[in-house]
Structures are given as C-alpha cells and as structure tokens.
Short mmCIF file of N, CA and C in Angstrom, two decimals:
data_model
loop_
_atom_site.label_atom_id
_atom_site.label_comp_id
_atom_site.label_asym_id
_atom_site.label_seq_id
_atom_site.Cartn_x
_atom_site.Cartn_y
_atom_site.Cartn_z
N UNK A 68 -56.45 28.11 11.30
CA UNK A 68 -57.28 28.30 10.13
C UNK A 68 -56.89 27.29 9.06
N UNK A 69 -57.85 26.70 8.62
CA UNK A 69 -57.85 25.45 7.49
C UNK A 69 -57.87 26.17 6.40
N UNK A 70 -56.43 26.28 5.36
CA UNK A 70 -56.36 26.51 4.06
C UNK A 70 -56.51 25.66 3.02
N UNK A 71 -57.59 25.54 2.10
CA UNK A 71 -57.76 24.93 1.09
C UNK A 71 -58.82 24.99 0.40
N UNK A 72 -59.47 23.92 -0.34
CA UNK A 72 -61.18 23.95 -0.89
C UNK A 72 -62.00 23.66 0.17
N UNK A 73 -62.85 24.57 0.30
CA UNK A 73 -63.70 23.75 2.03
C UNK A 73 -64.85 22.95 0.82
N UNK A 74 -65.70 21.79 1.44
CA UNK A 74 -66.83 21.34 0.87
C UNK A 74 -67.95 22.51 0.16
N UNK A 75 -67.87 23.31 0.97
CA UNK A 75 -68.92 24.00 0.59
C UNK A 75 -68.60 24.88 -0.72
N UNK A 76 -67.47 25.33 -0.83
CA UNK A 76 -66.58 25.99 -2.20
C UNK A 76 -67.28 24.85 -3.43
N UNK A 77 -67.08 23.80 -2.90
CA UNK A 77 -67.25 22.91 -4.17
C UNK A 77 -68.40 22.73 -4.36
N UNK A 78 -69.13 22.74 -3.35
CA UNK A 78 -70.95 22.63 -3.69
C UNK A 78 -71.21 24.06 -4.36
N UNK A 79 -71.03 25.17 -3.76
CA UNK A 79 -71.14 26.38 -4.39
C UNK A 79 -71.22 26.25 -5.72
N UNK A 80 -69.80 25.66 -6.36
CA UNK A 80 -69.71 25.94 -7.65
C UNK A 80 -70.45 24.79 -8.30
N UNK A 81 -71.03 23.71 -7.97
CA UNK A 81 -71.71 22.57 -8.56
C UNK A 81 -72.93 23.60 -8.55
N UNK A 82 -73.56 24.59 -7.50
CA UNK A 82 -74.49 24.77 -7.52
C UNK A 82 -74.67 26.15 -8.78
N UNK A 83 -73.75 27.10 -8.92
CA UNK A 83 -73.29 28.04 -9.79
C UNK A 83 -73.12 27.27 -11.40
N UNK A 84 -72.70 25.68 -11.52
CA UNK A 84 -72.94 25.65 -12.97
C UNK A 84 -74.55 25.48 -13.45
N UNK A 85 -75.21 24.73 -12.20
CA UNK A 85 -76.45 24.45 -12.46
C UNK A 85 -77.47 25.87 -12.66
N UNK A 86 -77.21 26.44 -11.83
CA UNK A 86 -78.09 28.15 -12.15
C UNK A 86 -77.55 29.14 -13.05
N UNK A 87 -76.22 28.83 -13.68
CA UNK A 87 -75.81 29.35 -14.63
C UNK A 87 -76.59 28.43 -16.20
N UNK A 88 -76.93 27.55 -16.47
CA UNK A 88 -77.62 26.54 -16.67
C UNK A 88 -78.84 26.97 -16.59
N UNK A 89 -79.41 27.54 -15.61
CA UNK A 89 -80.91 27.55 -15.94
C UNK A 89 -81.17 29.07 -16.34
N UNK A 90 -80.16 29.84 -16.02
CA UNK A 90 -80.31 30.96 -16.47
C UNK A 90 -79.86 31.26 -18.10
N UNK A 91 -79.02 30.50 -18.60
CA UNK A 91 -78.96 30.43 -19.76
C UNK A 91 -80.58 30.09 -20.71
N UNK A 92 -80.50 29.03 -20.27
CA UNK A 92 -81.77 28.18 -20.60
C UNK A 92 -82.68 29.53 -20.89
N UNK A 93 -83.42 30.51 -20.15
CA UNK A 93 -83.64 31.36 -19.16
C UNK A 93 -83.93 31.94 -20.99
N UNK A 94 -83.02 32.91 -20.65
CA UNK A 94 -82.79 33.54 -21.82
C UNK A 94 -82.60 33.39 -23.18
N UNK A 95 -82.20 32.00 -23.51
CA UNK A 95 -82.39 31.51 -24.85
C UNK A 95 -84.30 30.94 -25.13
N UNK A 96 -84.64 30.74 -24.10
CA UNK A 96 -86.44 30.73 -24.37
C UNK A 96 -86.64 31.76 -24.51
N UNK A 97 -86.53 32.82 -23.63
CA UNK A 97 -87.03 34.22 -23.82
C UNK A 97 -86.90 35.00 -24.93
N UNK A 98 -85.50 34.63 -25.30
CA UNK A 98 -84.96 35.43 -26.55
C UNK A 98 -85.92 34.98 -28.03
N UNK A 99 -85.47 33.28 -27.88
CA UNK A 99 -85.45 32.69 -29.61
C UNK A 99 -87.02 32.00 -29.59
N UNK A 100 -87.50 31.94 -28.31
CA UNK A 100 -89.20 31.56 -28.54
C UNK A 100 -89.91 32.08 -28.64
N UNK A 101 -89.95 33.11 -27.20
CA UNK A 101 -90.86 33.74 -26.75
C UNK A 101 -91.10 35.07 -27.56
N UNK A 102 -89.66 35.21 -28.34
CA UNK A 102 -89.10 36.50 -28.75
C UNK A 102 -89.02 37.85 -28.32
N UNK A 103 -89.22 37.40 -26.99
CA UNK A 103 -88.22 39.21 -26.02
C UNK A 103 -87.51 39.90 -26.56
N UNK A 104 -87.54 41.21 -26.33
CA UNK A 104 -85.96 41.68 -26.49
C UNK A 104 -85.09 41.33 -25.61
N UNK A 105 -83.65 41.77 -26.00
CA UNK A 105 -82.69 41.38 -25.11
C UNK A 105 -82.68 42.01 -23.73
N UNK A 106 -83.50 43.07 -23.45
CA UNK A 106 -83.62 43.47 -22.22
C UNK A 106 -84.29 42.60 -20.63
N UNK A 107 -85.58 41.71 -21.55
CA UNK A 107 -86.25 40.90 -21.11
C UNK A 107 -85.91 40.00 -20.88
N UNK A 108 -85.03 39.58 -21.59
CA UNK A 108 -84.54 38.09 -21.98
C UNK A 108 -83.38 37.67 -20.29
N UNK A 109 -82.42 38.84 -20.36
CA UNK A 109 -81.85 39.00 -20.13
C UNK A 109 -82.12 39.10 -18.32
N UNK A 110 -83.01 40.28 -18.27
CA UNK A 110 -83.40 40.41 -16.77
C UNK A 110 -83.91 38.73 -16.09
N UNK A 111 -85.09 38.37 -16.92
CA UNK A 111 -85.39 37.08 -16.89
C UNK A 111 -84.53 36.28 -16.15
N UNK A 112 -83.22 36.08 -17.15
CA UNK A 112 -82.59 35.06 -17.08
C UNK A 112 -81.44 35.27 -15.55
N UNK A 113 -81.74 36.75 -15.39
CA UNK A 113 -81.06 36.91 -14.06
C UNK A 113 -81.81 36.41 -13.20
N UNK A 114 -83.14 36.65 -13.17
CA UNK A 114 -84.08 36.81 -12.11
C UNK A 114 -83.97 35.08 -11.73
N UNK A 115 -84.37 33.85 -12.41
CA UNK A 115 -84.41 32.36 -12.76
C UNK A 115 -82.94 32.34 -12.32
N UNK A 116 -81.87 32.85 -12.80
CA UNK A 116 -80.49 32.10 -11.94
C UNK A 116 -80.51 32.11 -10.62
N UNK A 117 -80.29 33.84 -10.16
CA UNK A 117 -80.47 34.64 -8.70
C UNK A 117 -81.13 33.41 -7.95
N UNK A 118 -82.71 33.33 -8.57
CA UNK A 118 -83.59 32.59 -7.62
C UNK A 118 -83.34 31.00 -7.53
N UNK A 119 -82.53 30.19 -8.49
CA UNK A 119 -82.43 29.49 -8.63
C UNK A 119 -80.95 29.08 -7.79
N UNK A 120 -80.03 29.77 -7.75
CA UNK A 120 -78.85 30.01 -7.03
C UNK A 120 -79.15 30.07 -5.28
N UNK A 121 -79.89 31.29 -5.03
CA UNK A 121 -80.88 30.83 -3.37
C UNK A 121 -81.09 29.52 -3.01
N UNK A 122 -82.32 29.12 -3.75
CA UNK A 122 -83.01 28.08 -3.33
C UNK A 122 -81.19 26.91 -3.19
N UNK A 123 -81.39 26.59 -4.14
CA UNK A 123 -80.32 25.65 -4.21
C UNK A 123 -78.58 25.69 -2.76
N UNK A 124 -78.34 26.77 -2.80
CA UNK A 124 -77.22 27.47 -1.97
C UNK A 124 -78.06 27.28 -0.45
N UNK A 125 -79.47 27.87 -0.11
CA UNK A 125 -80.07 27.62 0.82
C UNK A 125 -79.95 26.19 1.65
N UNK A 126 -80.57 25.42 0.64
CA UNK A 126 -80.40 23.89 0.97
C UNK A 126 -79.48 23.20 1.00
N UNK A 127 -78.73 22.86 -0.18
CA UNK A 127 -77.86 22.36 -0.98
C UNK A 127 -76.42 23.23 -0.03
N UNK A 128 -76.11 23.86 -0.44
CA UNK A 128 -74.73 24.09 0.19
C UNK A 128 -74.31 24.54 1.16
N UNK A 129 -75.13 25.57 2.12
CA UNK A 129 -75.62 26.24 3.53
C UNK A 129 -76.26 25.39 4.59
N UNK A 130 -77.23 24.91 3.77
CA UNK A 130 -77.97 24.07 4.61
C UNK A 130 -78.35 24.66 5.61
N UNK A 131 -78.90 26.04 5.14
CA UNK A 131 -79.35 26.69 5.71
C UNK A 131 -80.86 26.69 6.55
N UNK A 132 -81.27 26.56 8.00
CA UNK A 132 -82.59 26.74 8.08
C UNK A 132 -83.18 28.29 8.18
N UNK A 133 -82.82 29.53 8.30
CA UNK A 133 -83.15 30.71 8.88
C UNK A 133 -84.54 30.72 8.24
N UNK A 134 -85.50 30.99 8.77
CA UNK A 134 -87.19 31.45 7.93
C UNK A 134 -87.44 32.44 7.85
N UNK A 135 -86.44 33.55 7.61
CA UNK A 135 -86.30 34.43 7.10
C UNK A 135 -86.10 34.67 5.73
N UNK A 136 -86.87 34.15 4.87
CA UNK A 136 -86.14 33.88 3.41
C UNK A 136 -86.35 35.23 2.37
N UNK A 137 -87.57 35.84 2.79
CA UNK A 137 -87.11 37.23 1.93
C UNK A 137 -86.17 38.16 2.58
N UNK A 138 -85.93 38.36 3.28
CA UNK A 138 -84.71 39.03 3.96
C UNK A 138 -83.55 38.37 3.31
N UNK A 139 -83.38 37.09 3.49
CA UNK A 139 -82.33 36.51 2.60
C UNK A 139 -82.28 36.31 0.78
N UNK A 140 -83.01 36.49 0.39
CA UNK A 140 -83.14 36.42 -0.90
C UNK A 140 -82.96 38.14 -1.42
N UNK A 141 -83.62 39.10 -0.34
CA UNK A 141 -82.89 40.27 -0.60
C UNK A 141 -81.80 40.85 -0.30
N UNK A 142 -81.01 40.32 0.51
CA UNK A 142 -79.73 40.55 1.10
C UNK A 142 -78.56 40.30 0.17
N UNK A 143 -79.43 38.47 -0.64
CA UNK A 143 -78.80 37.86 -1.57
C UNK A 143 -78.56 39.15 -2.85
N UNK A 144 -79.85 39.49 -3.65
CA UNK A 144 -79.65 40.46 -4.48
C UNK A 144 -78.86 41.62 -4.19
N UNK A 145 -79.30 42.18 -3.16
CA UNK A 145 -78.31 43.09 -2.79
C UNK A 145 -76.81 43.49 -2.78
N UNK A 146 -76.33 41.73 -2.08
CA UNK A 146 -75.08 41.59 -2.34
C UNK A 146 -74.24 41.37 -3.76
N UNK A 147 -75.29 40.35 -4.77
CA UNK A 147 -74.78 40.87 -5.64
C UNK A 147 -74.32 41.60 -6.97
N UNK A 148 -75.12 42.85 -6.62
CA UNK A 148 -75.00 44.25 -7.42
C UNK A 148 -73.40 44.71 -7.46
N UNK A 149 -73.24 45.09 -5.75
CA UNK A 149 -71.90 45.57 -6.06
C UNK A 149 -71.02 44.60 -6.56
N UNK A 150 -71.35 43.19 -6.70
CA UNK A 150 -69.92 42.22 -6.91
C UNK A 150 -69.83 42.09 -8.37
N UNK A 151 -71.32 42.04 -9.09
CA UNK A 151 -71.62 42.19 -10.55
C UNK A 151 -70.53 43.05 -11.17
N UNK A 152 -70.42 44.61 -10.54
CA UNK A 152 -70.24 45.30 -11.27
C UNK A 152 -69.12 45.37 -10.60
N UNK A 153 -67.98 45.15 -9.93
CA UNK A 153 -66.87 45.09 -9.30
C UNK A 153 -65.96 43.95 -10.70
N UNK A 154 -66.79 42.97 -10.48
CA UNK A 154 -66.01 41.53 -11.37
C UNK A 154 -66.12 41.66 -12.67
N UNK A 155 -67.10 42.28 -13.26
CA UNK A 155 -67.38 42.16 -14.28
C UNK A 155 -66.51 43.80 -15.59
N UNK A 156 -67.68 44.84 -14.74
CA UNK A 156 -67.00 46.31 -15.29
C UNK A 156 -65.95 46.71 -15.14
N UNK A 157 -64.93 46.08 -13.77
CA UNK A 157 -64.19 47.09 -13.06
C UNK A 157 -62.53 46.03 -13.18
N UNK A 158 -63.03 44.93 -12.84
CA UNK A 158 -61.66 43.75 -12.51
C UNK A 158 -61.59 43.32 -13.93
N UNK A 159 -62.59 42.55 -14.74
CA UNK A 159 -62.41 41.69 -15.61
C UNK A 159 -61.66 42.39 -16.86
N UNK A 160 -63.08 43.47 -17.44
CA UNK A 160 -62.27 44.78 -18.25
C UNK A 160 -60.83 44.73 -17.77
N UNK A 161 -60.49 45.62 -17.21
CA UNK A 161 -59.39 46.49 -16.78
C UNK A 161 -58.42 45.65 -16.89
N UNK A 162 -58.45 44.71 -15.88
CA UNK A 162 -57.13 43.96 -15.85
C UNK A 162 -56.78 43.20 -17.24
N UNK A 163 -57.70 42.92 -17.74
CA UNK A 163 -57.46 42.25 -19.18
C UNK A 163 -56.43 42.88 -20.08
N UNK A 164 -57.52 43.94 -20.10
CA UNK A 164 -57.21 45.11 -21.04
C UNK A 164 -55.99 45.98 -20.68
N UNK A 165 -55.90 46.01 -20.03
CA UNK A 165 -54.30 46.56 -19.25
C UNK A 165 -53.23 45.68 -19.81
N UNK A 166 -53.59 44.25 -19.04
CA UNK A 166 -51.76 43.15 -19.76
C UNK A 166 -52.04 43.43 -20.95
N UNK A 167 -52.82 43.08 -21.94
CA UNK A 167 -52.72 42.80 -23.34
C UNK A 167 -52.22 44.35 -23.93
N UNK A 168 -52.51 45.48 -23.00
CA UNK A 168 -51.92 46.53 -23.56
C UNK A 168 -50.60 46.60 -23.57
N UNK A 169 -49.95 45.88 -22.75
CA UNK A 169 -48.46 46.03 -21.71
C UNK A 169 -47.82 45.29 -22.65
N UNK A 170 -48.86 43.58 -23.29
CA UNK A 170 -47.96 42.44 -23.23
C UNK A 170 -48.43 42.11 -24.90
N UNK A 171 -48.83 42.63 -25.24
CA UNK A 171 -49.35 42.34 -26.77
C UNK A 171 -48.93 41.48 -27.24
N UNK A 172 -47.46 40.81 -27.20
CA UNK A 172 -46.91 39.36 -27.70
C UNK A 172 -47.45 37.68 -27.22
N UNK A 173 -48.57 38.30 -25.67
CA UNK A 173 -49.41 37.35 -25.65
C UNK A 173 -50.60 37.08 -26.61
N UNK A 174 -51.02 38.12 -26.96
CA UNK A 174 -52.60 37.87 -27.59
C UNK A 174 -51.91 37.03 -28.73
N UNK A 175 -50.64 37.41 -29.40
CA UNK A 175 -50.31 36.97 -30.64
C UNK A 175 -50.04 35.43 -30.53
N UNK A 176 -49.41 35.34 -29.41
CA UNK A 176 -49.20 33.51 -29.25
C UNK A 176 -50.17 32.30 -28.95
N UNK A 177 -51.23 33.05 -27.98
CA UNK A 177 -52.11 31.98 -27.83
C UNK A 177 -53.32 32.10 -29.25
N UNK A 178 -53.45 33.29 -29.56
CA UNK A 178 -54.50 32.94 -30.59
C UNK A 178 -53.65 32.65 -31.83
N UNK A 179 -52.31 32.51 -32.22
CA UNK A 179 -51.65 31.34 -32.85
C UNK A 179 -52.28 30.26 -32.34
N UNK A 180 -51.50 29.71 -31.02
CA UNK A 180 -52.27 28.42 -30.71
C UNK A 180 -53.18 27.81 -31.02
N UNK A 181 -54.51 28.45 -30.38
CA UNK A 181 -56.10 28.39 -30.88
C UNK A 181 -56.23 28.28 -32.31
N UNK A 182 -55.91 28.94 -32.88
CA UNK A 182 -56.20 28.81 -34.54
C UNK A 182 -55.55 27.22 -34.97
N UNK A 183 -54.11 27.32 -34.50
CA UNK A 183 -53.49 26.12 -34.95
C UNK A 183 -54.26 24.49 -34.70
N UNK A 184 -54.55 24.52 -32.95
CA UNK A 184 -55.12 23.74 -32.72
C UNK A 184 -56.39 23.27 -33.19
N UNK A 185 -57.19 24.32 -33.39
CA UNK A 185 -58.75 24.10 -33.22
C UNK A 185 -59.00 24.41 -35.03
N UNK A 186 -58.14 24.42 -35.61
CA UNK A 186 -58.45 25.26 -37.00
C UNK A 186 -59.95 25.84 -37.52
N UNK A 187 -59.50 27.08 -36.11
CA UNK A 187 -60.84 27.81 -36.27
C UNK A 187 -60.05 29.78 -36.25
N UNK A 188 -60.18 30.15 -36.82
CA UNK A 188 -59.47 31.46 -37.11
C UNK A 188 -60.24 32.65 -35.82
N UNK A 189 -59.54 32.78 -35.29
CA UNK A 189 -60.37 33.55 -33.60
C UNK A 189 -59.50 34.88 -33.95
N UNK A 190 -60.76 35.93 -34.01
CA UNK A 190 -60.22 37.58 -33.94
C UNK A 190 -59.33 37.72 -32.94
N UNK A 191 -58.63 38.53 -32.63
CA UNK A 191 -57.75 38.93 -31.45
C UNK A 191 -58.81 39.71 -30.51
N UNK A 192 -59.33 40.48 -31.01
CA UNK A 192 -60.61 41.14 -30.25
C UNK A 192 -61.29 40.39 -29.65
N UNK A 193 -62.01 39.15 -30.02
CA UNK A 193 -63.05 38.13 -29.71
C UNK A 193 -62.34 37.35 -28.33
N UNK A 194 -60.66 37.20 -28.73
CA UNK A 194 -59.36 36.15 -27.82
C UNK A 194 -59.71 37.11 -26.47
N UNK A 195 -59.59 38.62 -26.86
CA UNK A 195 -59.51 39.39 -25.37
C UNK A 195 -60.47 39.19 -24.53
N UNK A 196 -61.95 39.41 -25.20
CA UNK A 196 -63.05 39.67 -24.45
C UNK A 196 -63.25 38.11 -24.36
N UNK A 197 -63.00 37.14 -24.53
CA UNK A 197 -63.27 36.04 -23.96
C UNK A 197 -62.83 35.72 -23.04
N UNK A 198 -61.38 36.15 -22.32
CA UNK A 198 -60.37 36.54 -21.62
C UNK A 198 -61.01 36.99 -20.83
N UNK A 199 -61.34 37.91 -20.59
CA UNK A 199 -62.06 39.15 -20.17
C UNK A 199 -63.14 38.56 -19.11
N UNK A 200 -63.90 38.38 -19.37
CA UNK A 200 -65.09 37.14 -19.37
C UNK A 200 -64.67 36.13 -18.51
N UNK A 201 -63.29 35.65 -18.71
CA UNK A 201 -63.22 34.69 -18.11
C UNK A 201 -62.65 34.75 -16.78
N UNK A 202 -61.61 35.81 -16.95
CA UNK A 202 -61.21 36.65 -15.26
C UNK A 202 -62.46 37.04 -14.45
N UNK A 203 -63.37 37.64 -14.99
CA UNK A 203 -64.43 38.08 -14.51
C UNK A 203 -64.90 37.17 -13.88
N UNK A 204 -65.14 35.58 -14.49
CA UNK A 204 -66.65 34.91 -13.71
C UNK A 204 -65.11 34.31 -12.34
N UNK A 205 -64.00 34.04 -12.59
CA UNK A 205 -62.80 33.76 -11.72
C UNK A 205 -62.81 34.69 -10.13
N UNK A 206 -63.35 36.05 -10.64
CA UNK A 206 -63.32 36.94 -9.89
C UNK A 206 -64.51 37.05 -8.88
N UNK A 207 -65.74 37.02 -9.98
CA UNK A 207 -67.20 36.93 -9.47
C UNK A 207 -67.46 35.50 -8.81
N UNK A 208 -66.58 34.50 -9.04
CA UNK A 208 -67.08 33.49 -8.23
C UNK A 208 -66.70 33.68 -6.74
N UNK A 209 -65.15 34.14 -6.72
CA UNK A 209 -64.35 33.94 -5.52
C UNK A 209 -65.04 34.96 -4.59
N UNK A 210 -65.74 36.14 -4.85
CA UNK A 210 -65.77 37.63 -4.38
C UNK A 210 -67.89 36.87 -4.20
N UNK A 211 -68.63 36.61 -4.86
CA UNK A 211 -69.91 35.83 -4.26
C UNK A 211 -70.15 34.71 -3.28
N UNK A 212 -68.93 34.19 -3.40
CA UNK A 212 -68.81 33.01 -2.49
C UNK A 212 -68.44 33.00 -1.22
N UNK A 213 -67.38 34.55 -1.37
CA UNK A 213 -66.94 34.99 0.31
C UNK A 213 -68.21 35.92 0.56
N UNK A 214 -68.60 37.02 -0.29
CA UNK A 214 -70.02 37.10 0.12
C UNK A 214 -71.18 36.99 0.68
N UNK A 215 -71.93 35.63 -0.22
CA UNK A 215 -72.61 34.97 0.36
C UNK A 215 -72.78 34.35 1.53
N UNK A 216 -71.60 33.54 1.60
CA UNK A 216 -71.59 33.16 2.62
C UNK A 216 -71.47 34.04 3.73
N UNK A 217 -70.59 35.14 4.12
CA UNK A 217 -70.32 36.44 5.27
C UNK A 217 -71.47 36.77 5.23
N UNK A 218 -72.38 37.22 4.55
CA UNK A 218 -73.94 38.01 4.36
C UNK A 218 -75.13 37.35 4.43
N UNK A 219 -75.50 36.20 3.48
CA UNK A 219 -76.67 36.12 3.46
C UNK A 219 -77.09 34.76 4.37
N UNK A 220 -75.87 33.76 4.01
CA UNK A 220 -75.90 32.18 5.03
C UNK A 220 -75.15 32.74 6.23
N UNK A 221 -75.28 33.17 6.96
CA UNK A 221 -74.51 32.98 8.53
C UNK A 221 -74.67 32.42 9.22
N UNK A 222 -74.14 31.37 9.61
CA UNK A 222 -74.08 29.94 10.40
C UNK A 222 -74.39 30.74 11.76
N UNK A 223 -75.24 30.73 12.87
CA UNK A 223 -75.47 30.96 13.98
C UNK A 223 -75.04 29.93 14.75
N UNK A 224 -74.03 30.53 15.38
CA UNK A 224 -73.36 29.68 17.06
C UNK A 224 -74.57 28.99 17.62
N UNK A 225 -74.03 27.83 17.99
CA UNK A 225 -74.91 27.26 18.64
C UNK A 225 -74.19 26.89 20.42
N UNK A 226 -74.72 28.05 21.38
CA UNK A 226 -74.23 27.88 22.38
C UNK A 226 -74.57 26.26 23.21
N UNK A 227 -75.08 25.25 22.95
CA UNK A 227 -74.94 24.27 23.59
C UNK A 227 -73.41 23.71 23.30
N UNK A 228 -72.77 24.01 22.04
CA UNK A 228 -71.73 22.99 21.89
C UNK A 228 -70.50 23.54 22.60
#
C-alpha cells in the first residue's frame, strides 16, 4: 500500500476550492442581490457547490465514465449528510471546544499573536469558532474524500488487465 498524497487527493482539493468558490459566489448573489433570506441563500449555495463538486470530481478527478449519473449525484448527496454533520456539529465543535476548555492558556497566546501581528483586536470567542471551522473543513475534507471516492466514484476492475 502506497502512503502519501495520491494525485487524485490533490485534484479533489483543487476541485473543493473551486466549488467552495462557486458556492460562496452562490450565496452572496442570493443573499446581497437577489435578497433571499438566509435560508435560500444558503440551500442555494449548497445545491451550486454539491452540483458543481459532481460534475467537476466526475470528470476532473475520477474520471469517471459510469452513466449512471443520478444514482451518482444521489449517492453523492446522500453521502454527504452524515459527513456534514459528523465534521461540522460533532468533530469540529467538540474537539475545539473541549482543548480550549482543558488548555485556555492557548486561546490567550495565539490571539496575543494575531492581535500583535495583524493589529487587528480578534474576540477570543470569534479565535475559537474560527478554530472550530477550521478543524471541521480538515475533517470534512479527509472524511468526503475517503467517501466519495469508496461510494460514489468506484473504479470498476477491468478484467482484461
């Protein structure tokens, strides 16, 4: 077994800044133009990543042919509900919020840092949940990517070789 970045890890995530990217996009039209609520805005901007993440992952990093594509595009959603709320509600929270409970002399040093460096005055609250946030997408990338790939791209053997 080959341990390291495989190609496709790295296309993944070229392909994850770009649909993170359009899903932003996504929701800042919806929100500040169109003027949605944030409910709209929001689903939207899932719906435009999700689909935008497929297509792209399909081609682009799978290179996938299966013509099965709503089966795969629902398999895709499917899969990731539970990882959403695994990385996001369950890992990112928690674990955050746990050290900084344990270790409180961190929050105090790096948002020293930050302030010092950036002379921009950052809540300690704002330091966590950015934190927070940031374990999360760490979590949600690694946990969609083994995912995806196990679930929705499955390379089919090709018995000639």
């Amino acid at each position: 077994m080959k341990i390291g970045i495989s190609k496709e890890f790295i296309k993944y995530c070229l392909v994850g800044i770009v649909n993170t990217t359009v899903g932003c996009l996504t929701a800042f039209i919806a929100l500040n133009i169109l003027h949605f609520n944030y409910y709209v805005s929001t689903t939207l901007s899932y719906i435009t990543g999700v689909s935008c993440s497929f297509i792209l992952n399909k081609k682009y990093t799978f290179k996938d042919n299966d013509e099965n594509v709503f089966w795969q595009f629902a398999k895709m959603n499917i899969t990731f509900i539970p990882i959403y709320v695994l990385s996001y509600w369950f890992l990112g929270n928690n674990l955050t919020y746990w050290f900084f409970r344990h270790f409180p002399e961190t929050v105090d040093f790096w948002v020293n840092i930050i302030n010092t460096l950036f002379k921009y005055p950052i809540p300690k609250n704002i330091f966590i949940d950015d934190v927070a946030v940031c374990i999360s997408i760490i979590i949600n990338l690694v946990l969609a990517f083994t995912a995806v790939r196990a679930f929705v791209f499955t390379k089919k053997e090709n018995v000639d070789e």
